[in-house]
Coordinates of C-alpha atoms and ligand atoms in Angstrom, one line a residue:
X24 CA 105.7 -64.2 103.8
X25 CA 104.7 -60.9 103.2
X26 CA 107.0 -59.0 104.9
X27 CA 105.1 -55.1 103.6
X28 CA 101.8 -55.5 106.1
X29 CA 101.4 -52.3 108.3
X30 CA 102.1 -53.2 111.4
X31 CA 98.8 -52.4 113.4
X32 CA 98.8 -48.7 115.1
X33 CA 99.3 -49.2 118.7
X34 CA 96.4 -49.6 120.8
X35 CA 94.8 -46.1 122.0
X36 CA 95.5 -47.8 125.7
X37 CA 99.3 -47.2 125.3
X38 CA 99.1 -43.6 125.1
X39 CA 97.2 -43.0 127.9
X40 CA 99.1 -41.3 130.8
X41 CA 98.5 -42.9 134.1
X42 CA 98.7 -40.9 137.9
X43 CA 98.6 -41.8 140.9
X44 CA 97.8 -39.3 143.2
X45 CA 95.7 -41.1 145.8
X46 CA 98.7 -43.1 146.1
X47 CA 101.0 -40.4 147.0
X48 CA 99.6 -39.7 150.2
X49 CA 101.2 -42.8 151.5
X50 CA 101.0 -46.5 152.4
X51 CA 98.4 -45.4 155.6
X52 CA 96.2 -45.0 153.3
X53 CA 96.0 -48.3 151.2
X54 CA 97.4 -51.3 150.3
X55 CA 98.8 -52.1 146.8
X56 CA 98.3 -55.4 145.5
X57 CA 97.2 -56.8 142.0
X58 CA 93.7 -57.8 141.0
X59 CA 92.9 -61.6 141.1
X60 CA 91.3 -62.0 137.7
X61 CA 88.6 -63.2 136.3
X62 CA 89.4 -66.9 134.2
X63 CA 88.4 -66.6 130.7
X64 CA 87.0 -63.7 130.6
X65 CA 85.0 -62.0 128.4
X66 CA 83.4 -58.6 127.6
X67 CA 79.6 -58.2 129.0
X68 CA 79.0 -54.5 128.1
X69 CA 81.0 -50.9 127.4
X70 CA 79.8 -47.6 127.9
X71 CA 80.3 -45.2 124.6
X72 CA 79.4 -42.2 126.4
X73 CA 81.5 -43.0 129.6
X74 CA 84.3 -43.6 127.4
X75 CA 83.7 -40.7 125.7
X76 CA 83.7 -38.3 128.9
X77 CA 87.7 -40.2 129.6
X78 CA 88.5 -39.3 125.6
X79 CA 88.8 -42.6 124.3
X80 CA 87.7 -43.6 120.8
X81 CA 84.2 -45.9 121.0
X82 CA 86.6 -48.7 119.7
X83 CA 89.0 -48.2 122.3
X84 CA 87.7 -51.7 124.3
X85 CA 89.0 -53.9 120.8
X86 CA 92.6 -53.6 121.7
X87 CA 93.9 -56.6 122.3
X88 CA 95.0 -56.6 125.7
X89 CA 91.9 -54.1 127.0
X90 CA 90.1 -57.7 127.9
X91 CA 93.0 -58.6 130.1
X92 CA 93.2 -55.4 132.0
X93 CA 89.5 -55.4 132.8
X94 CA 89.0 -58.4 133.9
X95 CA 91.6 -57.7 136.4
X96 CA 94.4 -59.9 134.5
X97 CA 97.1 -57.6 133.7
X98 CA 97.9 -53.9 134.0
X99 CA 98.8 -51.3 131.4
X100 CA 102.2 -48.8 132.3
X101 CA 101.5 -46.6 134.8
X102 CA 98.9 -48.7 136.6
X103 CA 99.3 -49.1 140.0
X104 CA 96.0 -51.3 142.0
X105 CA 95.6 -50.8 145.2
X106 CA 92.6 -51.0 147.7
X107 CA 92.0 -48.2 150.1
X108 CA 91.2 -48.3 153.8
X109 CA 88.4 -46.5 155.1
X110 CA 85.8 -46.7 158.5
X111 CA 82.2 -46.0 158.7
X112 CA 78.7 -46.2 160.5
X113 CA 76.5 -48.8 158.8
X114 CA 73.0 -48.6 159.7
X115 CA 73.3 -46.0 162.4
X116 CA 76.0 -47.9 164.1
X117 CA 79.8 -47.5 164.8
X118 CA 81.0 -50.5 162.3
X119 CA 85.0 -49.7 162.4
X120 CA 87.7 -50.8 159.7
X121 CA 86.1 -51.3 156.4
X122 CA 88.0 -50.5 153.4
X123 CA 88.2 -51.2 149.3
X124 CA 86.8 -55.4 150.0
X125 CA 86.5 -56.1 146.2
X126 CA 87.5 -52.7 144.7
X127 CA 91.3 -51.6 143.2
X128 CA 91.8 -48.5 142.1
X129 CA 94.3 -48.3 139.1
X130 CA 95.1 -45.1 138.5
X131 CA 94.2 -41.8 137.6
X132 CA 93.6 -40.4 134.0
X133 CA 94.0 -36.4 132.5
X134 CA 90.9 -36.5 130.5
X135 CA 88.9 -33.7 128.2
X136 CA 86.5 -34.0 131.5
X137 CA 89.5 -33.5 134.0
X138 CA 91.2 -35.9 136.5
X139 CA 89.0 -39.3 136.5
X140 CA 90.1 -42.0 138.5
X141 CA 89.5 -45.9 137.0
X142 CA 88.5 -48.6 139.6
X143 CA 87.5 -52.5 139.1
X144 CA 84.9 -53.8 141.4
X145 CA 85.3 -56.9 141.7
X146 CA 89.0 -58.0 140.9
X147 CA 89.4 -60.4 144.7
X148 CA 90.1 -60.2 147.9
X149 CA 92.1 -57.3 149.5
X150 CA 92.9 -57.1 153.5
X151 CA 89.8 -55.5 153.7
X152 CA 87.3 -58.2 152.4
X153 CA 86.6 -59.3 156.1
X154 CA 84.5 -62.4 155.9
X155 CA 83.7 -61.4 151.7
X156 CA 85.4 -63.1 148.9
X157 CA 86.4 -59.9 147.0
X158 CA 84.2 -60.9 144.1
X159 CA 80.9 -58.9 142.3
X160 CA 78.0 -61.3 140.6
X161 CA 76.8 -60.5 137.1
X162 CA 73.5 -59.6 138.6
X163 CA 74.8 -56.8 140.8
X164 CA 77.4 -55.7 138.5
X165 CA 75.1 -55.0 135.9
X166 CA 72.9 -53.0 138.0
X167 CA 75.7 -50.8 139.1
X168 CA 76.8 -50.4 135.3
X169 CA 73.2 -49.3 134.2
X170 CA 72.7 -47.4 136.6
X171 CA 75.9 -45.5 137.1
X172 CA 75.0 -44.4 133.4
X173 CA 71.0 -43.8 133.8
X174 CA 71.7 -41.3 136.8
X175 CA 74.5 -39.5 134.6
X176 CA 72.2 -39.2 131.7
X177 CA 69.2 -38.0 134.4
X178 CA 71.5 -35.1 135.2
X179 CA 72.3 -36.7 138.7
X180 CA 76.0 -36.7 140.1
X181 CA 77.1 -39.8 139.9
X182 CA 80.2 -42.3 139.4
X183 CA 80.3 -44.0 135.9
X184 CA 80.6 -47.1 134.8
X185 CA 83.0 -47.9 131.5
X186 CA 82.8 -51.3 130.8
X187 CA 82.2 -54.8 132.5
X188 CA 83.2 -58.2 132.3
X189 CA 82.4 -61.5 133.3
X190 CA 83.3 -65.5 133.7
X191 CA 81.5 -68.5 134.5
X192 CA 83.8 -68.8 138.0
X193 CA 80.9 -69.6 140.6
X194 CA 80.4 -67.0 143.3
X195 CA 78.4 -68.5 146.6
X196 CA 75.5 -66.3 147.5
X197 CA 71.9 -66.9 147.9
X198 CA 72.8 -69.4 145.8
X199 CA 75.6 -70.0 143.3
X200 CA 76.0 -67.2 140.6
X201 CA 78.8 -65.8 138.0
X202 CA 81.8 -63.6 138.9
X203 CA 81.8 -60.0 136.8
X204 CA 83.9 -56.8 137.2
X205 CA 82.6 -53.1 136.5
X206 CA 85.3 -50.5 136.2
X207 CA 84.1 -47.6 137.6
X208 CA 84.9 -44.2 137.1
X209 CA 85.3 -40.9 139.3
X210 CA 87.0 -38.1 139.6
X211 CA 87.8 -39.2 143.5
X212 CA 86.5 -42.1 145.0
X213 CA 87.1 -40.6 148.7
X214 CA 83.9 -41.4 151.5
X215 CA 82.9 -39.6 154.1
X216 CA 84.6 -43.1 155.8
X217 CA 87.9 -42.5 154.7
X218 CA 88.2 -39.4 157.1
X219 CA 86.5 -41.7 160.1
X220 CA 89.3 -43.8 159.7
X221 CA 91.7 -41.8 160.7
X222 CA 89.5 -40.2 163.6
X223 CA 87.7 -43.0 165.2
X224 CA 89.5 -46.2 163.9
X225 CA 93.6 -45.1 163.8
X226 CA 93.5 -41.9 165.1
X227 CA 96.3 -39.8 163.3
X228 CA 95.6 -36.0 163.2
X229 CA 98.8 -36.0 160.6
X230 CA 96.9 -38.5 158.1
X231 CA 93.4 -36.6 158.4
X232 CA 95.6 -33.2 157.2
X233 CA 96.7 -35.1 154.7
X234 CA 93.7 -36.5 153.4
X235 CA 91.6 -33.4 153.5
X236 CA 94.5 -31.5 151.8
X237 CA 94.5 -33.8 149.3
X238 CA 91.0 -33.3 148.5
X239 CA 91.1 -30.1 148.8
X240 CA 93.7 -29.7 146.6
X241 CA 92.6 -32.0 144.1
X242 CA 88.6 -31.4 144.1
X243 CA 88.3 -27.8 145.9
X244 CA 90.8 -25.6 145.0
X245 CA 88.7 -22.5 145.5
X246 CA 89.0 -23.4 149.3
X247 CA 92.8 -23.5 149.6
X248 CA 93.0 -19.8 150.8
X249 CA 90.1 -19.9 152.4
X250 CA 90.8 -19.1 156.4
X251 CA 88.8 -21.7 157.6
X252 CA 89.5 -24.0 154.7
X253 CA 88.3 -27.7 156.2
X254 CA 85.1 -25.8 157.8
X255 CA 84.7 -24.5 154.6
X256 CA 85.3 -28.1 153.3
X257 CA 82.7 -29.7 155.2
X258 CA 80.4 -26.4 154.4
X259 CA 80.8 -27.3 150.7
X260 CA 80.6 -31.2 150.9
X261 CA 77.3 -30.3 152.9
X262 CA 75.9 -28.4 150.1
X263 CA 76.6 -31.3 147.8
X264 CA 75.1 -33.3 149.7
X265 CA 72.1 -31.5 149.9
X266 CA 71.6 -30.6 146.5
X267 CA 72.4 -34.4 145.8
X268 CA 69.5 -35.9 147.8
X269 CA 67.1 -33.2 146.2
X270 CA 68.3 -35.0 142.7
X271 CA 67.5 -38.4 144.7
X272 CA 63.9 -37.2 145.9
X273 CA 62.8 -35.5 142.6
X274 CA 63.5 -38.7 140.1
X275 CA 62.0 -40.9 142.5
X276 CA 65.4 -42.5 143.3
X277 CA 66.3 -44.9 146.4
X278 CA 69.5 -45.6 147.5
X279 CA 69.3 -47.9 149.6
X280 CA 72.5 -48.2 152.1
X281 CA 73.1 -45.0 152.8
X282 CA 76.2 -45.8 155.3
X283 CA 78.8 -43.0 155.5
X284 CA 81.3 -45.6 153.8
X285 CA 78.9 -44.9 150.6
X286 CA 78.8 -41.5 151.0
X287 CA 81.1 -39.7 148.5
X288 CA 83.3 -36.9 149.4
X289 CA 82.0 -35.1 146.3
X290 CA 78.7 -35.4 146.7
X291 CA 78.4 -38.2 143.9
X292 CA 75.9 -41.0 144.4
X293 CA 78.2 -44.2 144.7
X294 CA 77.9 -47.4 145.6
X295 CA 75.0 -49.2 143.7
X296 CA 74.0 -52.2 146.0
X297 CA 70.4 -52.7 146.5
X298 CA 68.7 -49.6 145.3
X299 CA 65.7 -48.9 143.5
X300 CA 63.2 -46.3 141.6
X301 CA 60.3 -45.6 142.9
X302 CA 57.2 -47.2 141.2
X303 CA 53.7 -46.4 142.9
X304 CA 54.5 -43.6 145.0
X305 CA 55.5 -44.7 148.4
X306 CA 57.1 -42.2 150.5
X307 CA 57.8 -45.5 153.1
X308 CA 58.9 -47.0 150.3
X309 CA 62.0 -49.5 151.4
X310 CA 64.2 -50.5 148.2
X311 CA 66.5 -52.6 150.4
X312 CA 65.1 -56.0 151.0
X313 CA 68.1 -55.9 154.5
X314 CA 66.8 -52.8 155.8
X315 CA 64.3 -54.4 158.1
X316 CA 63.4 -50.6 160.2
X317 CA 63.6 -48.7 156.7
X318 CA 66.0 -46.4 157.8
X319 CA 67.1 -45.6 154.3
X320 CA 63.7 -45.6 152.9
X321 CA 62.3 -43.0 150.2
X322 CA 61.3 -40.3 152.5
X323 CA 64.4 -40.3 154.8
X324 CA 67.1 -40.2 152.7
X325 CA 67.3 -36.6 153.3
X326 CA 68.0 -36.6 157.3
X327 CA 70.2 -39.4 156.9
X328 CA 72.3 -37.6 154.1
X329 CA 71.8 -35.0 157.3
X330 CA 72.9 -37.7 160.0
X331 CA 75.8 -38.7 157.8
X332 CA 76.9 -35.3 157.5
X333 CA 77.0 -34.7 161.4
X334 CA 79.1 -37.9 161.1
X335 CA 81.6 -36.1 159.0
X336 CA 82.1 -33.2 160.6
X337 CA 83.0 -35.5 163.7
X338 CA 85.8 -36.9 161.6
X339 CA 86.7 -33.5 160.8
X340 CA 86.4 -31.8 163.8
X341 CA 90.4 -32.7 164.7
X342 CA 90.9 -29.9 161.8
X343 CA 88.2 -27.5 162.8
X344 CA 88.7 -27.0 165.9
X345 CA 85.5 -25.3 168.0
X346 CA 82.9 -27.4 167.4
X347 CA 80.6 -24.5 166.7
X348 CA 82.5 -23.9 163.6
X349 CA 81.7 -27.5 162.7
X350 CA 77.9 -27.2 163.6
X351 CA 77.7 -23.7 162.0
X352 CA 78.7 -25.4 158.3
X353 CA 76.2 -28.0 158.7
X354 CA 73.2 -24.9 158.9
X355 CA 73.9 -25.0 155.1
X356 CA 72.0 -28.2 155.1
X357 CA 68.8 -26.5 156.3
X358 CA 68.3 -24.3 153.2
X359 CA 70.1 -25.6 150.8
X360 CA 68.2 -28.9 150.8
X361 CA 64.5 -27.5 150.7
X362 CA 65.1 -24.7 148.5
X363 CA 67.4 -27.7 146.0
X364 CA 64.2 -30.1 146.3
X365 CA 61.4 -26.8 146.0
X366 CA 63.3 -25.5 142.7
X367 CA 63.4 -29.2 141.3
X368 CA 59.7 -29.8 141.9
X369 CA 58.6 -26.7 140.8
X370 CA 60.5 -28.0 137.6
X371 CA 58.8 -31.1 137.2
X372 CA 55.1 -28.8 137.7
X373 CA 56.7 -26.7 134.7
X374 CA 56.2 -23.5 137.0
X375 CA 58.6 -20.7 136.3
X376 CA 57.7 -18.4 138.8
X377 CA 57.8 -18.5 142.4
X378 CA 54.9 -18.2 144.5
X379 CA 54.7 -18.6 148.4
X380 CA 51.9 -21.7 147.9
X381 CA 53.9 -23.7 145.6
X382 CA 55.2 -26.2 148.3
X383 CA 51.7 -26.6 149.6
X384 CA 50.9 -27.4 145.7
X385 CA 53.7 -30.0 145.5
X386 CA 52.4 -31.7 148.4
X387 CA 48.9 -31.8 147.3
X388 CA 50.1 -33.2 144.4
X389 CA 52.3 -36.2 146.7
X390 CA 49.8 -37.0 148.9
X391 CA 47.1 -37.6 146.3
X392 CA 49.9 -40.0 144.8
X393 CA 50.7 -41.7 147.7
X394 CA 46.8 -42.1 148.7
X395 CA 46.1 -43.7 145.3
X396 CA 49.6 -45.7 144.2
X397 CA 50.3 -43.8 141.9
X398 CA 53.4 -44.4 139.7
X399 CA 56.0 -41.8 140.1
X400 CA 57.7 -41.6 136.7
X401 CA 54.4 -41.6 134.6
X402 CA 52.3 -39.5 136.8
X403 CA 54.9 -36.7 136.7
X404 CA 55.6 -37.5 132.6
X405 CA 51.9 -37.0 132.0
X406 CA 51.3 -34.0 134.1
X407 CA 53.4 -32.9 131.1
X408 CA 50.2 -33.1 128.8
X409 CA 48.2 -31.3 131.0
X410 CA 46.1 -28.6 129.5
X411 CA 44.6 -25.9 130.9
X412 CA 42.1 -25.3 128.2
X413 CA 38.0 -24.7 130.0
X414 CA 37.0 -28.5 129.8
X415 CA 40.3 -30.0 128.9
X416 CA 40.3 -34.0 128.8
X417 CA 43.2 -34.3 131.0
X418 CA 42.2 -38.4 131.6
X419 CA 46.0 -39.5 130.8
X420 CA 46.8 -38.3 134.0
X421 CA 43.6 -38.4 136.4
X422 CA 43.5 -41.6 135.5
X423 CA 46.8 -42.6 137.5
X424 CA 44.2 -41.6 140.6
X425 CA 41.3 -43.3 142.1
X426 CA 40.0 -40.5 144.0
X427 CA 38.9 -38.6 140.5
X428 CA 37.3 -36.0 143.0
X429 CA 40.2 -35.4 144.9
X430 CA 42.5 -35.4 142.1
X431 CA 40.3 -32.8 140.1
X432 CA 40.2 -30.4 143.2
X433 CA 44.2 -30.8 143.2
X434 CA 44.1 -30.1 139.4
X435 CA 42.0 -27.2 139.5
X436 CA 44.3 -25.3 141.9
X437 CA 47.2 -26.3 139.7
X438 CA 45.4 -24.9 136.6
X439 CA 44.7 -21.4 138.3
X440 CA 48.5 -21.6 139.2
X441 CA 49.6 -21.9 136.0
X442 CA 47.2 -19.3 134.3
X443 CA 49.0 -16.8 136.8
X444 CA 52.0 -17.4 135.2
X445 CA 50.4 -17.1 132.1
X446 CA 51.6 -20.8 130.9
X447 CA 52.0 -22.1 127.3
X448 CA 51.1 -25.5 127.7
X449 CA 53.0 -26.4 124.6
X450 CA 56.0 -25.3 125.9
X451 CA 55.4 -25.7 129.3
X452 CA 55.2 -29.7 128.0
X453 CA 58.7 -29.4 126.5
X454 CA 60.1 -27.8 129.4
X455 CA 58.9 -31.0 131.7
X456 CA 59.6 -33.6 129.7
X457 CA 63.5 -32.4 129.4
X458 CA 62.9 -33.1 133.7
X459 CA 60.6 -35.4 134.5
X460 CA 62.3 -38.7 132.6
X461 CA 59.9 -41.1 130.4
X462 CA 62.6 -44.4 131.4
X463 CA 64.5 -44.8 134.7
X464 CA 66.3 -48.1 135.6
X465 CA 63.2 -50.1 137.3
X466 CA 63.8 -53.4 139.5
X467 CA 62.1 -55.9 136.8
X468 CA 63.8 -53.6 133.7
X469 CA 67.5 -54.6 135.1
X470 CA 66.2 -57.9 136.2
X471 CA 64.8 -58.9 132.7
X472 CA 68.4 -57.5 130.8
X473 CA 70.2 -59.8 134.1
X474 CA 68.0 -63.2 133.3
X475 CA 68.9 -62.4 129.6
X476 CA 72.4 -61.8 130.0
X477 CA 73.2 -65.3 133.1
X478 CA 71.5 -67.0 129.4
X479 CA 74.6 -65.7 127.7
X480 CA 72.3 -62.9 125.9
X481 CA 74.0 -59.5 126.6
X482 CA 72.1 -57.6 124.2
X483 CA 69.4 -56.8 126.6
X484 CA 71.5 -54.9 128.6
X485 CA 73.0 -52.8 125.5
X486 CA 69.9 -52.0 124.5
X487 CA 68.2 -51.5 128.2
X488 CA 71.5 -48.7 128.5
X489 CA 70.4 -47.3 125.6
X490 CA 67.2 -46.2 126.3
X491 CA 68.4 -45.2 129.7
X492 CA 70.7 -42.9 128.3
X493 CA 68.5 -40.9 126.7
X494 CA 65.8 -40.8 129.5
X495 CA 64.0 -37.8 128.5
X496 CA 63.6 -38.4 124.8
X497 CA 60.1 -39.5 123.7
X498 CA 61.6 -43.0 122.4
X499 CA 58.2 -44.2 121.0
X500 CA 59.6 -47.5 119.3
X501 CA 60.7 -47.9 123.0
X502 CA 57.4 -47.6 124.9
X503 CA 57.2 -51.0 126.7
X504 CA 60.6 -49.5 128.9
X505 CA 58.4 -46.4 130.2
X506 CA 55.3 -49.0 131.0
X507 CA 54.0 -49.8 134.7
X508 CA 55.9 -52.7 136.2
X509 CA 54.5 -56.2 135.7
X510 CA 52.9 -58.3 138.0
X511 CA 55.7 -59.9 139.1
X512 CA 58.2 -57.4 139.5
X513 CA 56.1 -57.0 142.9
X514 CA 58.0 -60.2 144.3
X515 CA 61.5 -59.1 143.6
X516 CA 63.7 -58.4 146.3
X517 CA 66.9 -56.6 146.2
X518 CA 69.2 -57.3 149.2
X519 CA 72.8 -56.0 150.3
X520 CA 73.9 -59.3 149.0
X521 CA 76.1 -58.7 145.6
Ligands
AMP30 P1 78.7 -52.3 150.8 O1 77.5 -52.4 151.7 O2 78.5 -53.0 149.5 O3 79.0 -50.8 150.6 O4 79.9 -52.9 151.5 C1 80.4 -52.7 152.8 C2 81.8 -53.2 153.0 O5 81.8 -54.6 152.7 C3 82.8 -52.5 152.1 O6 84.0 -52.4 152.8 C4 83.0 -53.6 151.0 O7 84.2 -53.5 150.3 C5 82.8 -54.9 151.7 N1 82.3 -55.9 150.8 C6 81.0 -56.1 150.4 N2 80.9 -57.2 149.6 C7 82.1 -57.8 149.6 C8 82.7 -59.0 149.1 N3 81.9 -59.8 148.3 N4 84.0 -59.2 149.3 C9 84.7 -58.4 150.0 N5 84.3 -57.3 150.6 C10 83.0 -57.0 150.4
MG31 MG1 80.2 -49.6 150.0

């Protein structure tokens, strides 16, 4: 025996410095309890830029016991899981105690990015599961993973996904499917439901302090001398917000179930259940195959990031005090939004001044697309070829219309508009495509990488998150991502089931 062989460097895992900080506030706040993992697990996909934003080396997922800990099978030092309890309305309506079902949040991390929290979706019941078995299905696990990482590459707040695993343990839903985890990352993990809780569900005007300190501490310290500071809170979560659904309305993005327990305290788009890009534009469009009134649908995802708001500063309102303090940080909401979603569309025109008309120019522009169907993505990526040269051939684009008439009236306002500003279109074209994205996550794109990947084939999905996280970049070898959607991606439904 050759007793000279190096023993192997210790796994990067071993250095890396665990807090708990959530956990500090106290056991009101959460249970602790240990994942139920998955048997025989095995890796499905990892995230190099995700892991790169947390500091760890691209490699970081081959240590040995890395497997075990995200799969919800062991824990490294410093770990400690534990599910959180949290309230909220669900569809308009008063739901009461909901709380981490399926998700354990492990710890905290000091990364190069700051403070990101790790959680596992997924890892078994908690006391919050209700009537739920705690468990994620490779299908919907692999949505949230690419698209936690397509919205961060599209420039849109968002939590991340790191890595995800999965098992052949059968999980009853529609029908029998696999069991997965995706570890999620965040800097906080907090929902607008998390202060209901302790309003509406277990009152306790101590634990709401407490919480909204903590955040404020942790994720506004500019507001800790402020003399209205949790006014000033819900002032600044409101501008998130707002700013947030303007990044939802301009890439064509649906959420889905916009409850107030999947609303994040930070403004970050969380909780990827049944969502969906737009295809032909819809402004009805209803991404949730559950939502039978389309109350989240494209168009109102605004007023109810609005609604949910209101909902908020109820929960807060034990802190705030007059009510009119409350109502007067919501007004943010009013401008912020419009002027967020105005800037962004003037963006994805390529216009760099500002004239008074512009919004009546965007809406041209949306109404001709929703009269004629047409696709959201490649109508706004080939408005980036359009010329403004007497006689251009601008048929790339006016042939996403069927009204040619009504499109060409549209286009000749837009080409007066631009020769005001004195537009390049060269460099107007550069300056749109680095907004309006060539590939987002599109129902039958993830459906195609899940159908790959239930085969045992998980290269699909690599090479689907990929593409998707470079969305802006021409990709030409990669065209058939950036095509119209197939036949029969029209039958797919996406429910709340996951
Ligand atoms: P969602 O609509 O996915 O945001 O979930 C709403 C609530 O139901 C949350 O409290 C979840 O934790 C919980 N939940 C959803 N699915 C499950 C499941 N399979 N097992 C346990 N809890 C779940
Ligand atoms: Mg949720």
């Amino acid at each position: 025996m050759d007793l000279d062989v190096p023993l192997r460097p210790p796994p990067a895992s071993a250095q890396l410095r665990w807090r708990n900080r959530f956990a500090a506030l106290g056991d009101r706040f959460f249970t602790e309890l240990p994942a139920a993992g998955l048997p025989q697990a095995h890796w499905v996909a990892v995230s190099e830029p995700c892991a790169a934003e947390l500091g760890l080396p691209p490699d970081w997922w081959q240590s040995p016991d890395a497997l075990q800990v995200f799969s919800g099978n062991g824990v490294w030092p410093g770990m400690r899981p534990l599910a959180s309890v949290y309230s909220g309305h669900q569809f308009g309506v008063w739901a009461g105690q909901l709380g981490d079902g399926r998700a354990l949040w492990l710890g905290e991390l000091d990364t190069p990015s700051g403070p990101r929290e790790l959680q596992l979706k997924g890892g078994g019941k908690t006391p919050y599961s209700r009537m739920g078995d705690g468990r994620a299905v490779l299908r919907s696990t692999i949505r949230e993973f690419l698209c936690s990482e397509a919205m961060a590459a599209l420039g849109v707040p968002t939590t991340r996904a790191l890595c995800m695993t999965g098992s052949a343990l059968p999980v009853r839903r529609e029908e029998i499917e696999t069991a997965a985890i995706v570890t999620r990352v965040s800097p906080s993990f907090i929902r607008f439901g998390h202060f209901e809780h302790f309003t509406h569900t277990e009152p306790d005007e101590q634990a709401l302090r407490a919480l909204a300190d903590f955040v404020i501490d942790a994720h506004y310290p500019a507001l800790r001398d402020d003399p209205s500071p949790y006014a000033a809170l819900l002032e600044e979560v409101t501008r998130r917000t707002a700013t947030l659904m303007a990044d939802w309305q301009a890439v064509g993005f649906c959420h889905g179930v916009m409850n107030t327990d999947n609303m994040s305290i930070l403004g970050l788009t969380i909780d990827y259940g049944p969502f969906g890009f737009l295809d032909a534009f819809d402004p009805g469009h209803i991404c949730n195959h559950s939502d039978h009134s389309g109350r989240y649908a494209y168009a109102r995802q605004p007023n109810v990031g609005y609604w949910n708001l209101h909902a908020l500063a109820t929960a807060l309102l034990p802190l705030i005090g007059e009510q009119d303090a409350a109502l007067a940080a919501l007004e943010a909401y009013k401008t912020t939004f419009p002027e967020a979603l105005l800037a962004r569309m003037r963006a994805k025109l390529g216009l760099r001044t500002t004239e008074a008309a512009d919004n009546e120019l965007v809406d041209g522009l949306l109404q001709r697309m929703a009269a004629d169907r047409a696709d959201f993505t490649i109508t706004f990526r080939r408005l980036g070829r359009f010329s403004t040269a007497p006689a251009a051939d601008n048929s790339a684009v006016r042939d996403l219309f069927l009204d040619r008439e009504a499109f060409d009236a549209w286009a000749s306002r837009y080409a007066e508009r631009l020769r005001r500003e004195n537009s390049h279109d060269a460099e107007r074209a550069a300056r749109m495509d680095a907004v309006n994205p060539k590939f987002v996550l599109r129902n039958h794109l993830a459906e195609a990488a899940i159908r790959a990947a239930r085969d045992g084939d998980f290269t699909e999905t690599m090479r689907l998150l990929k593409v998707l996280q470079r969305p802006f970049d021409e990709q030409p070898e990669q065209a058939a991502y950036a095509d119209f959607p197939p036949d029969w991606a029209q039958h797919l439904e996406v429910s709340c089931s996951s």
